PDB file of C-alpha atoms and ligand atoms in Angstrom:
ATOM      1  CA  UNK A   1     -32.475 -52.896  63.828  1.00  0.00           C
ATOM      2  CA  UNK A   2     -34.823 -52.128  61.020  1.00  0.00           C
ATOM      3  CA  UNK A   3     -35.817 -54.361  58.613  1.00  0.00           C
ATOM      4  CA  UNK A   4     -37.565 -53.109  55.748  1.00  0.00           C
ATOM      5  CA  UNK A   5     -38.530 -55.055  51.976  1.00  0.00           C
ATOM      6  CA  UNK A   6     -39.881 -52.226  49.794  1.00  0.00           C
ATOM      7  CA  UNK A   7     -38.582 -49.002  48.349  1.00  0.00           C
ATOM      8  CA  UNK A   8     -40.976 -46.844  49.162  1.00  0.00           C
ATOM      9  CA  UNK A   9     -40.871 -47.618  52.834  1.00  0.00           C
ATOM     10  CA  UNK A  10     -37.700 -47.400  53.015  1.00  0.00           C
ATOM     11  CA  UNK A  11     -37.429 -44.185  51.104  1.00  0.00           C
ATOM     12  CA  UNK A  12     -40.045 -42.593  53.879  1.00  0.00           C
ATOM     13  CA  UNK A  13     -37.626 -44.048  56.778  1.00  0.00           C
ATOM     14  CA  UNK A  14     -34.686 -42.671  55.642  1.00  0.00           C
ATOM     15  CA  UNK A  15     -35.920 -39.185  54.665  1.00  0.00           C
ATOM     16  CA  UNK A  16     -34.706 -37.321  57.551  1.00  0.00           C
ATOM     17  CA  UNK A  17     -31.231 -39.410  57.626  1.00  0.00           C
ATOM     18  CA  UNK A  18     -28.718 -36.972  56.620  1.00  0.00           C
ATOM     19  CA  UNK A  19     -25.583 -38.997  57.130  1.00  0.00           C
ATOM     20  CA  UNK A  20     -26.049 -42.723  56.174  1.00  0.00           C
ATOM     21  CA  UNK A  21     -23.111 -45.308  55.698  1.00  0.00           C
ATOM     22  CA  UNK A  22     -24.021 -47.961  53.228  1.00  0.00           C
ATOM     23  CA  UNK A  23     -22.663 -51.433  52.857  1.00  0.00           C
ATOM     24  CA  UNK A  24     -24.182 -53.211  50.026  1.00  0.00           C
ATOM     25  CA  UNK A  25     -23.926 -57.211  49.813  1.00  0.00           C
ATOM     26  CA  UNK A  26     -25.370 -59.898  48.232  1.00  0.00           C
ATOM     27  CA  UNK A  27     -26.036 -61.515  51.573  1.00  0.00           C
ATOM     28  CA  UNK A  28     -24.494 -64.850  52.554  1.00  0.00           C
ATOM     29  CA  UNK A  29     -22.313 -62.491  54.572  1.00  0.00           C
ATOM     30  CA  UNK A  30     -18.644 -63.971  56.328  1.00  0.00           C
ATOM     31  CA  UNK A  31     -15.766 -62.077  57.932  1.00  0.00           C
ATOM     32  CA  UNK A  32     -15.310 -60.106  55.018  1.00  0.00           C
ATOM     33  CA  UNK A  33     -18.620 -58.398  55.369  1.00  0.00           C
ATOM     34  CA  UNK A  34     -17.835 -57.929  58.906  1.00  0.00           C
ATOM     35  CA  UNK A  35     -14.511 -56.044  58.405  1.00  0.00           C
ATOM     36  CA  UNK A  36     -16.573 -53.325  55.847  1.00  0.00           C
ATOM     37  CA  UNK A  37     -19.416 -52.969  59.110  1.00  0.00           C
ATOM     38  CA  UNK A  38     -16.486 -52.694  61.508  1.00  0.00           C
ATOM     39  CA  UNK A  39     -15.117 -49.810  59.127  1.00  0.00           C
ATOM     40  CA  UNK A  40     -18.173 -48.036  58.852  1.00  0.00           C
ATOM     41  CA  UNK A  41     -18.653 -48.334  62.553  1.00  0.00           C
ATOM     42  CA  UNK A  42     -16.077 -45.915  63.054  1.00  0.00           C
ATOM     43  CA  UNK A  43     -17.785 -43.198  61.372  1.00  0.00           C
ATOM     44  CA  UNK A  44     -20.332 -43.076  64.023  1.00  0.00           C
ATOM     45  CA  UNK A  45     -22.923 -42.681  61.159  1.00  0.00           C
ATOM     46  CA  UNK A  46     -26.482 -44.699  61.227  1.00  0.00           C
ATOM     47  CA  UNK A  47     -25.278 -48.100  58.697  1.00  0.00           C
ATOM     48  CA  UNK A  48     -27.771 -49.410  56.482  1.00  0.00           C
ATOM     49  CA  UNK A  49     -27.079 -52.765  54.527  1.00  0.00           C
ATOM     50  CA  UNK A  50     -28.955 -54.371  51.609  1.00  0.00           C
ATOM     51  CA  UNK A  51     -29.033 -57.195  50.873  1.00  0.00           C
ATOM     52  CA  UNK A  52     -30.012 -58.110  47.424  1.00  0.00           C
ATOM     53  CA  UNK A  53     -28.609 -61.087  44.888  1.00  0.00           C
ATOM     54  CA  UNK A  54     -29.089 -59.163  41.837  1.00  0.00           C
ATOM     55  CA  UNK A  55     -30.018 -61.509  39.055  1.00  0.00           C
ATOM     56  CA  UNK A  56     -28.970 -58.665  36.555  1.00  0.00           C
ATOM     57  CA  UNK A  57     -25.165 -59.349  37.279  1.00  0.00           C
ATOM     58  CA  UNK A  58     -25.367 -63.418  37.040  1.00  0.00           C
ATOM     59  CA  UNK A  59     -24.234 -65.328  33.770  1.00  0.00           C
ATOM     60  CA  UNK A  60     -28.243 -67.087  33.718  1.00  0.00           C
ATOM     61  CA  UNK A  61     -30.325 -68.020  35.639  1.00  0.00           C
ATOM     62  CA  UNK A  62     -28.549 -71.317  37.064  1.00  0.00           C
ATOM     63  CA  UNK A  63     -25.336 -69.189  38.317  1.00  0.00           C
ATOM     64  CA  UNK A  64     -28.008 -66.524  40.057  1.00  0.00           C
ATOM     65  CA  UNK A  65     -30.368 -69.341  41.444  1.00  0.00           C
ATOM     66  CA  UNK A  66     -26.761 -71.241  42.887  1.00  0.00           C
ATOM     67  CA  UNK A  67     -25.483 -68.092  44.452  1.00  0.00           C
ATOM     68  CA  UNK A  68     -25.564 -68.837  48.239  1.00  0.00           C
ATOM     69  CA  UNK A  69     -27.843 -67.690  50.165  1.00  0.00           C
ATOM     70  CA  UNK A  70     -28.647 -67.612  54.333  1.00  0.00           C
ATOM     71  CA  UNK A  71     -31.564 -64.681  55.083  1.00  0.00           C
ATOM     72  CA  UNK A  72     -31.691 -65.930  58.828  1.00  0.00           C
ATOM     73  CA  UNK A  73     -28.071 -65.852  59.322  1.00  0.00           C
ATOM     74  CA  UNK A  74     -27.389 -62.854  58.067  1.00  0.00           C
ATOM     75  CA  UNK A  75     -30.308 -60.828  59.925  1.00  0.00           C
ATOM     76  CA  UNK A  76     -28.887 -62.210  63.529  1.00  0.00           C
ATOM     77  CA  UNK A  77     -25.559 -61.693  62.407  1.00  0.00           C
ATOM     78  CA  UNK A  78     -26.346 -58.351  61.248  1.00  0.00           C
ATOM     79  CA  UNK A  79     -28.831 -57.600  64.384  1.00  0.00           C
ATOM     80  CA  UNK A  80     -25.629 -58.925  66.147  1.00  0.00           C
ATOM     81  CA  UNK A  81     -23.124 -56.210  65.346  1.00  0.00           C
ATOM     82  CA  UNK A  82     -26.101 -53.393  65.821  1.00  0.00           C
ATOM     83  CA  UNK A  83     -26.755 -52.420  62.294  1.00  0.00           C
ATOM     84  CA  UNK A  84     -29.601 -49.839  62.150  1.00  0.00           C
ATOM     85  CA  UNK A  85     -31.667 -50.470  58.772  1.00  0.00           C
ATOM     86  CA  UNK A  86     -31.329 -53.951  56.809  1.00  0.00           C
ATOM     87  CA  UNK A  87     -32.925 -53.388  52.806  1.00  0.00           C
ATOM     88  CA  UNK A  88     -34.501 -56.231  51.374  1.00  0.00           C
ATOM     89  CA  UNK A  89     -35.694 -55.744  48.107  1.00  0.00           C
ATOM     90  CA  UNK A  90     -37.563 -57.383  45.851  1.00  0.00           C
ATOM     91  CA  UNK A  91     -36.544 -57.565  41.977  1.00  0.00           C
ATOM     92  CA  UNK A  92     -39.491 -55.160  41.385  1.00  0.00           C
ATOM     93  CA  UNK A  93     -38.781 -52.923  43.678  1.00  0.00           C
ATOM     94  CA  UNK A  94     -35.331 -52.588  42.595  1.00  0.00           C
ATOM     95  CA  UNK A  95     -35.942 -52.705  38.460  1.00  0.00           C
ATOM     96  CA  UNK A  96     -39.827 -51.164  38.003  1.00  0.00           C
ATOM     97  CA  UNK A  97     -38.337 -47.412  38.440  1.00  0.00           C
ATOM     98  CA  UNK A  98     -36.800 -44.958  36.730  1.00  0.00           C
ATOM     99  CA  UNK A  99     -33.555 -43.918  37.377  1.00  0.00           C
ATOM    100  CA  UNK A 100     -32.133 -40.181  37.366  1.00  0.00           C
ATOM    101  CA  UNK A 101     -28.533 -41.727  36.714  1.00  0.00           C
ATOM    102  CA  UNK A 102     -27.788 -43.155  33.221  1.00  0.00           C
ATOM    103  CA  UNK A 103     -25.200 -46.048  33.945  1.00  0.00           C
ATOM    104  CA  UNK A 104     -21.747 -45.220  32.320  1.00  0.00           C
ATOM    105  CA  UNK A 105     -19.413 -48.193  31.869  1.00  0.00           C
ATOM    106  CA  UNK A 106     -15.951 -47.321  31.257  1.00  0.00           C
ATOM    107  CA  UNK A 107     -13.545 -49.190  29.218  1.00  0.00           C
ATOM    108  CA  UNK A 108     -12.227 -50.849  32.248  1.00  0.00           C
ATOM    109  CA  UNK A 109     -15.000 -52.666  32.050  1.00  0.00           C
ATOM    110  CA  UNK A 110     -13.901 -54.854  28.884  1.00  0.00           C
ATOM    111  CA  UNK A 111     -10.919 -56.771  30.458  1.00  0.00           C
ATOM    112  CA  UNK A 112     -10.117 -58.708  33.350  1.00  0.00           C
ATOM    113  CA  UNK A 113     -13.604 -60.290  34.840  1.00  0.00           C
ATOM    114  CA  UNK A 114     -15.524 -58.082  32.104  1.00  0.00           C
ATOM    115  CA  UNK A 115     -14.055 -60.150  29.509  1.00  0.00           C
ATOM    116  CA  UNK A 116     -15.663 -63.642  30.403  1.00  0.00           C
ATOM    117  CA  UNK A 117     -18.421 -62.428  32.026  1.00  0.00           C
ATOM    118  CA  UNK A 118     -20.045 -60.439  29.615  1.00  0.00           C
ATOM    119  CA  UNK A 119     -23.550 -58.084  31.001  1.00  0.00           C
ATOM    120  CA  UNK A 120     -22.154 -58.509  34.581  1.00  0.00           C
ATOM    121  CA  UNK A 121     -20.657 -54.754  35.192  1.00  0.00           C
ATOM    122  CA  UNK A 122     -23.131 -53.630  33.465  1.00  0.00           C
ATOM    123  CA  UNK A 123     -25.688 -55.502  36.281  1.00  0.00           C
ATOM    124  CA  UNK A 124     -23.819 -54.422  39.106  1.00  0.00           C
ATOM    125  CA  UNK A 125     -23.254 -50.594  38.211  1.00  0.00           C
ATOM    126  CA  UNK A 126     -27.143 -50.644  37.235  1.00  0.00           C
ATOM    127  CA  UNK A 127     -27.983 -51.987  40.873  1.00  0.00           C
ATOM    128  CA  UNK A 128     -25.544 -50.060  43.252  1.00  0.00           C
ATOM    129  CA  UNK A 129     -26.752 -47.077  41.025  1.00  0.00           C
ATOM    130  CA  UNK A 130     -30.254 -47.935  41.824  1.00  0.00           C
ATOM    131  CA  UNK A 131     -30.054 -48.599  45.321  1.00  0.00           C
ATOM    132  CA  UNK A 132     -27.747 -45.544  46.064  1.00  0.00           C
ATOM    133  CA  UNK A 133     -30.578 -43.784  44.364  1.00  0.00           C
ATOM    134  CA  UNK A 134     -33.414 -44.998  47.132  1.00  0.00           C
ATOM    135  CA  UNK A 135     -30.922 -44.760  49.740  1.00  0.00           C
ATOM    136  CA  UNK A 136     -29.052 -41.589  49.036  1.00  0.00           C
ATOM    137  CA  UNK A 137     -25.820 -42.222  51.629  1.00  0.00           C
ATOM    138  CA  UNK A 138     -23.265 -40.474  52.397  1.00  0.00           C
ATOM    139  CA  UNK A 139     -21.045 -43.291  52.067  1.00  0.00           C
ATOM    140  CA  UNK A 140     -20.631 -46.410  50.387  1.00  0.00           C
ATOM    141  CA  UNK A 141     -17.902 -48.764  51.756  1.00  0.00           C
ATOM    142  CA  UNK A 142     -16.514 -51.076  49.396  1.00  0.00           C
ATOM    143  CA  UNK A 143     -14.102 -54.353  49.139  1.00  0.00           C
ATOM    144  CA  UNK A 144     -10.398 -54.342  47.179  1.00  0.00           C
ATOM    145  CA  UNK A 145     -11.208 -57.597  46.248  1.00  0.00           C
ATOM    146  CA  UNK A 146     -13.514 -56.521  43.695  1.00  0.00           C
ATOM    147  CA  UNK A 147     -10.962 -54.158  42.847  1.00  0.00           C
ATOM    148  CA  UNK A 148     -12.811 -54.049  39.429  1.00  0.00           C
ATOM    149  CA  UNK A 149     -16.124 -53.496  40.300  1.00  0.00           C
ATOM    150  CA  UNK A 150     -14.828 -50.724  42.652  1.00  0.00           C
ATOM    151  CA  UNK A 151     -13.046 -48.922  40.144  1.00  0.00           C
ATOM    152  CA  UNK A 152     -16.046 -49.215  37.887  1.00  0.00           C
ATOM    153  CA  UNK A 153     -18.515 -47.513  40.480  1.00  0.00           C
ATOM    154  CA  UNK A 154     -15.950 -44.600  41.374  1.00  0.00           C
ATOM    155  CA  UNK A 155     -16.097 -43.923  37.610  1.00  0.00           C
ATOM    156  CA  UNK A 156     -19.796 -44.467  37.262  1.00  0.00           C
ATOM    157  CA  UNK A 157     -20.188 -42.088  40.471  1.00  0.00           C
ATOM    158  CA  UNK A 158     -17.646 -39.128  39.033  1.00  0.00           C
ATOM    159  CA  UNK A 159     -19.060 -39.617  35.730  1.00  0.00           C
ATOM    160  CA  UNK A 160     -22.814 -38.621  36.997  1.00  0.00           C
ATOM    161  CA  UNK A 161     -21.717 -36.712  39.715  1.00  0.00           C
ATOM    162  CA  UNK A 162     -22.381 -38.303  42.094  1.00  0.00           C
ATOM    163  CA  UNK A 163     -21.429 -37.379  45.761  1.00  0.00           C
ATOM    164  CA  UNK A 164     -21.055 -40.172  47.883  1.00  0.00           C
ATOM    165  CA  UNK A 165     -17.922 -40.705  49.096  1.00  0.00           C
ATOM    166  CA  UNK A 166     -16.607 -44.194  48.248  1.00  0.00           C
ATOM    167  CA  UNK A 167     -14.485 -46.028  51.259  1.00  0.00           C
ATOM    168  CA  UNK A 168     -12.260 -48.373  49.756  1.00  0.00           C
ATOM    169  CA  UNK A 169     -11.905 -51.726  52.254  1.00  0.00           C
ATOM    170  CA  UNK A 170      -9.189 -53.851  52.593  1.00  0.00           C
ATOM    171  CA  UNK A 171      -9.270 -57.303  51.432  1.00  0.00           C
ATOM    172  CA  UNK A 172     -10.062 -59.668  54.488  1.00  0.00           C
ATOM    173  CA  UNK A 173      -7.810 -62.790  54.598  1.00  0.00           C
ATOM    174  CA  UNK A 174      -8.466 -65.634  56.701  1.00  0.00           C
ATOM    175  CA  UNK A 175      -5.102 -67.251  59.095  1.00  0.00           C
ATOM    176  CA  UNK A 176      -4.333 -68.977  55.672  1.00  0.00           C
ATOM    177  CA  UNK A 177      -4.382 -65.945  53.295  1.00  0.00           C
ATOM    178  CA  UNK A 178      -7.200 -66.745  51.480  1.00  0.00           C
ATOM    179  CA  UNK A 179      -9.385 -63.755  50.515  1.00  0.00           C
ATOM    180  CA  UNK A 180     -13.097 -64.009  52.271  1.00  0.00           C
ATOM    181  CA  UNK A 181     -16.111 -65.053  49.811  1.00  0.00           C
ATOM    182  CA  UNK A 182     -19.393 -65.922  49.847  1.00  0.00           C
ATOM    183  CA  UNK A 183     -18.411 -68.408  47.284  1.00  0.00           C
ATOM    184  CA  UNK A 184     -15.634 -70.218  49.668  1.00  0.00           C
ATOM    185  CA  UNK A 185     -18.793 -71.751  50.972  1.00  0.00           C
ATOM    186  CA  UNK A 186     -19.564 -73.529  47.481  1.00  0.00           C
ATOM    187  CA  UNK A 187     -16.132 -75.368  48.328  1.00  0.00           C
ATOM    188  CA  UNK A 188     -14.958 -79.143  49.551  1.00  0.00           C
ATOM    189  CA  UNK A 189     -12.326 -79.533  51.898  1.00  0.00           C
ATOM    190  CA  UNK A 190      -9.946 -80.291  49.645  1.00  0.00           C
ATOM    191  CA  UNK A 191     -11.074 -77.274  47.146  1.00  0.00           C
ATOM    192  CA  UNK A 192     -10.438 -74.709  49.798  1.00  0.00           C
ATOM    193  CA  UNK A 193      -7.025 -76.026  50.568  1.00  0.00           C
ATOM    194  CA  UNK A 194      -6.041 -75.859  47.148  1.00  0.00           C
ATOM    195  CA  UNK A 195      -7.548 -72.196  46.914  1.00  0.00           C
ATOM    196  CA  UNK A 196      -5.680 -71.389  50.112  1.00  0.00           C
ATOM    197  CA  UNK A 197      -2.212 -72.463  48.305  1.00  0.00           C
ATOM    198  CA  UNK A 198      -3.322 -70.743  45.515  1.00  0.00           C
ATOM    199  CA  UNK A 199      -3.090 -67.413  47.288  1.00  0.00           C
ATOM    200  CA  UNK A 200       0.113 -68.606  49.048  1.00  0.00           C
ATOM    201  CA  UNK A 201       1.479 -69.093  45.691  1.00  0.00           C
ATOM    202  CA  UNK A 202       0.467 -65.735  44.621  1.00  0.00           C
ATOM    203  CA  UNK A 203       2.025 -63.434  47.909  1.00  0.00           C
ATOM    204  CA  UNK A 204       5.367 -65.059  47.299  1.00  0.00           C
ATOM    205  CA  UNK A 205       5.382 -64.577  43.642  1.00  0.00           C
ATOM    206  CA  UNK A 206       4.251 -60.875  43.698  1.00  0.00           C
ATOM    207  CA  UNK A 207       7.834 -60.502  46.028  1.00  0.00           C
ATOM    208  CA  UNK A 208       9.755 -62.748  43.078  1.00  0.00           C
ATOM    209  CA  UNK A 209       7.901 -60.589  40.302  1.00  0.00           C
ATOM    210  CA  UNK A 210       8.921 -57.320  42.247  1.00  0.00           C
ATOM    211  CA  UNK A 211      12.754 -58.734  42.277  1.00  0.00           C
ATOM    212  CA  UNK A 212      12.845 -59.877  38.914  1.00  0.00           C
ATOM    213  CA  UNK A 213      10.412 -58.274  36.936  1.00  0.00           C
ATOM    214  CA  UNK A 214      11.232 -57.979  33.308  1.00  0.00           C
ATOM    215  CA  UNK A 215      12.741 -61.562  33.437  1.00  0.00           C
ATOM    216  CA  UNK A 216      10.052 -63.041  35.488  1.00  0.00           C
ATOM    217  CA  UNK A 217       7.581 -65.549  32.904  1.00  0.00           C
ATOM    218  CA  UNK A 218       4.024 -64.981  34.586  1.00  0.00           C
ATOM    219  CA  UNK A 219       3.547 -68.928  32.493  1.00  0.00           C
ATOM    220  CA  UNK A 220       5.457 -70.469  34.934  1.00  0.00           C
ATOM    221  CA  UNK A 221       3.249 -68.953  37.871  1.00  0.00           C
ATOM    222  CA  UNK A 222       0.121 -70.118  35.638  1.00  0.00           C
ATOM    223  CA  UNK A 223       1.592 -73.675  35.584  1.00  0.00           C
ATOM    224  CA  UNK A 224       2.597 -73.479  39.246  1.00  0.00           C
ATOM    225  CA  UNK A 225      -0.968 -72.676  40.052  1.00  0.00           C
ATOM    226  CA  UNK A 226      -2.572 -75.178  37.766  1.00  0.00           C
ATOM    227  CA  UNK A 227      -0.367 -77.892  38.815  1.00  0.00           C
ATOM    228  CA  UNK A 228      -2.497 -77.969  42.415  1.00  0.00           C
ATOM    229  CA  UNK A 229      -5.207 -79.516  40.317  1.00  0.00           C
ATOM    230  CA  UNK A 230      -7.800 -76.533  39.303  1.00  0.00           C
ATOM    231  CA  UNK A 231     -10.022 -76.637  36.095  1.00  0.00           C
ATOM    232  CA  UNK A 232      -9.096 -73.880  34.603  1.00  0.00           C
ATOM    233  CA  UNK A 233      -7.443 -70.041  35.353  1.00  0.00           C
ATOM    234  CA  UNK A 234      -8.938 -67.588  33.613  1.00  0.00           C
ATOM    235  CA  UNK A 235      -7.100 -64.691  33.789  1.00  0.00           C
ATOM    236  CA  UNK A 236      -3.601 -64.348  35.519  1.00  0.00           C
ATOM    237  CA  UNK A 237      -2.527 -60.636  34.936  1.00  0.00           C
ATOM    238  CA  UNK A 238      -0.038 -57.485  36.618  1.00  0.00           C
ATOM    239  CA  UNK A 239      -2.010 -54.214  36.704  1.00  0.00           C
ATOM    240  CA  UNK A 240      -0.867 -50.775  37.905  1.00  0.00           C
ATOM    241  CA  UNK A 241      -3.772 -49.947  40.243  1.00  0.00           C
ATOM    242  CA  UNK A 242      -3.636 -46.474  39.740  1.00  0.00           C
ATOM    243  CA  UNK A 243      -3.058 -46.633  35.404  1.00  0.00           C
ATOM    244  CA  UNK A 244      -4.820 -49.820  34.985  1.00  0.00           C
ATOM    245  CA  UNK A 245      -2.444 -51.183  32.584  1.00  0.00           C
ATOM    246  CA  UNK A 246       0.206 -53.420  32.866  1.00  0.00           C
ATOM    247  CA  UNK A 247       3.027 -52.036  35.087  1.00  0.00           C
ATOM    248  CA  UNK A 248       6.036 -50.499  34.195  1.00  0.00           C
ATOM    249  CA  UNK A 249       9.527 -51.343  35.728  1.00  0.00           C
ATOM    250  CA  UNK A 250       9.068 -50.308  39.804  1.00  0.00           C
ATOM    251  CA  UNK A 251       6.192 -49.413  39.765  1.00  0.00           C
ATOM    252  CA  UNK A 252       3.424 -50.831  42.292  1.00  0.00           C
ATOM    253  CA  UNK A 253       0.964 -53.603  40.901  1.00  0.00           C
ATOM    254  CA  UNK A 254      -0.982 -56.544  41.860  1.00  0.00           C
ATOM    255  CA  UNK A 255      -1.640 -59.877  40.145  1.00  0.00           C
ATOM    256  CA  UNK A 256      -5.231 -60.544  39.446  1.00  0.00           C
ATOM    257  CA  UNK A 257      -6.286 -63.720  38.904  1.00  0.00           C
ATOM    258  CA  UNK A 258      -9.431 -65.613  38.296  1.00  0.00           C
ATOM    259  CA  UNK A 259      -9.914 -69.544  38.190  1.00  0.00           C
ATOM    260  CA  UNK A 260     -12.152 -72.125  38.890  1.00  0.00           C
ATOM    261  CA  UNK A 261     -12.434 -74.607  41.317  1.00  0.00           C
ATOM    262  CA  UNK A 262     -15.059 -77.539  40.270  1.00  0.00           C
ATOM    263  CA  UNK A 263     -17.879 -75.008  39.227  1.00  0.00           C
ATOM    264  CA  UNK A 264     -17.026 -72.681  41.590  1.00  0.00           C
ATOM    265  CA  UNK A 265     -15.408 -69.499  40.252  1.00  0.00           C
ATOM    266  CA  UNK A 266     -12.973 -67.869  42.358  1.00  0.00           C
ATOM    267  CA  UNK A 267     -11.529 -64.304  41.925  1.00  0.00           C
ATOM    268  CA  UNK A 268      -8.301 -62.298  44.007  1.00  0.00           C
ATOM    269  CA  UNK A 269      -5.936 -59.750  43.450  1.00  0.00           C
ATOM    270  CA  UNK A 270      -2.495 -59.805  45.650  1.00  0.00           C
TER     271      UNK A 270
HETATM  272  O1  PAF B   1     -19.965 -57.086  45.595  1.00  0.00           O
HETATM  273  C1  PAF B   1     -21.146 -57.472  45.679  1.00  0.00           C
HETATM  274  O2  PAF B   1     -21.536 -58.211  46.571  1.00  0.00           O
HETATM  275  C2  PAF B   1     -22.136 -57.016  44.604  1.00  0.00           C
HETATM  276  O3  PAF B   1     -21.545 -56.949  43.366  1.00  0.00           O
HETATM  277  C3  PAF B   1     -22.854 -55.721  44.968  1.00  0.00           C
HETATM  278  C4  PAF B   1     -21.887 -54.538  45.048  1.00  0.00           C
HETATM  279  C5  PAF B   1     -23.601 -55.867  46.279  1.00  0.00           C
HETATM  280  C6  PAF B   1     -23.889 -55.388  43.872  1.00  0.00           C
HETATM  281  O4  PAF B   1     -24.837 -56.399  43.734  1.00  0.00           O
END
């Protein structure tokens, strides 16, 4: 496994790579990361991973400097499953170049997470834009559970033409349902039981929704949830994955929800 911290290097490396799979995290990597490797393992192509907590995407500077982070974990872990080329950036070598791309933010952008976290989108197309640009894969793999951010890459990509195909990864549950996250690890005991119930709650509501839906009050699932004690639920929403807008009558959706838990923010979609 190769390790390499700056662009150029890496740029020089990679030159003669023709058919790279990339898997770009924030680090403080769990199962979840692990399911996207085991995906891209299958393709038989080299895998490079960065690993990069891009300070462009955080609310300020608390939120980024809080993000979790576990460098010598994540290199054995990574060295563990035989990854060939770890990135490492610095912030320079990520933000003192210009791109070829100009970042296009659809209108997707504006609701769901978009709407109370305003600049973030905008962060994270800039940086998967940037790194894809240095890297230059053939494939990017990434998580459902961002369903948002995934969405808003595939239109960045199409928009700019750009050819790298996108693998779209199942969400990664643990024996309880709850959706992997770097941020589980911000959580008490108690906190991740409640978050666990919380996406209990949400798999046998989306079957209740799907039975009754046009009768069904989504306030009652909002005061179901917030009875197990959270601060606050930020958005609780259906959405036709394929329209993006709220479903019609039997057609397929997904509730997307995002809450907090003590400071910790927590996002899914079921
Ligand atoms: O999903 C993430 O971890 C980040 O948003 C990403 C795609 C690595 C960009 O910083």
């Amino acid at each position: 496994m190769k390790v390499i911290k700056n662009r150029k290097k890496i740029k020089r490396i990679l030159k003669g790579s023709k058919s790279l799979s990339f898997i770009p995290t924030m680090g403080s990597l769990h199962n979840g990361h692990i399911s996207l490797i085991k995906k891209a393992k299958r393709d038989k192509n080299k895998i490079i991973v960065s690993i990069f907590v891009n300070p462009k995407q955080f609310k300020n500077n608390r939120d980024y400097k809080s993000y979790p982070r576990n460098i010598y974990k994540d290199l054995n872990l990574l060295k563990k499953h035989k990854i060939d080329f770890v990135f490492l950036p610095s912030i320079k070598d990520i933000y003192s170049y210009k791109t070829k791309n100009k970042i296009y933010l659809n209108k997707f952008s504006k609701t769901l997470c978009g709407k109370y976290r305003p600049g973030h989108f905008e962060g994270v197309i800039d940086v998967v834009n940037r790194l894809v640009e240095i890297i230059n894969p053939k494939k990017i793999y990434l998580g459902k559970k961002d369903f948002q951010q995934l969405i808003l890459i595939k239109k960045h990509f199409s928009k700019n033409n750009i050819k790298i195909k996108i693998i779209e990864c199942n969400t990664y549950r643990d024996s309880f349902g709850l959706a992997e996250s770097s941020r589980n690890k911000s959580l008490s005991d108690n906190q991740l039981d409640i978050a666990r119930k919380v996406a209990k709650i949400l798999k046998k509501n989306k079957i209740i929704i799907k039975r009754n839906f046009g009768n069904y009050k989504l306030n009652n699932l909002k005061r179901q949830i917030k009875s197990l004690g959270l601060n606050k639920i930020e958005y609780l929403k259906l959405l036709n994955l394929k329209t993006l807008k709220y479903p019609k009558i039997n057609e397929k959706f997904n509730i997307f929800i995002a809450y907090y838990l003590g400071k910790t923010r927590l996002i899914d979609n079921v």
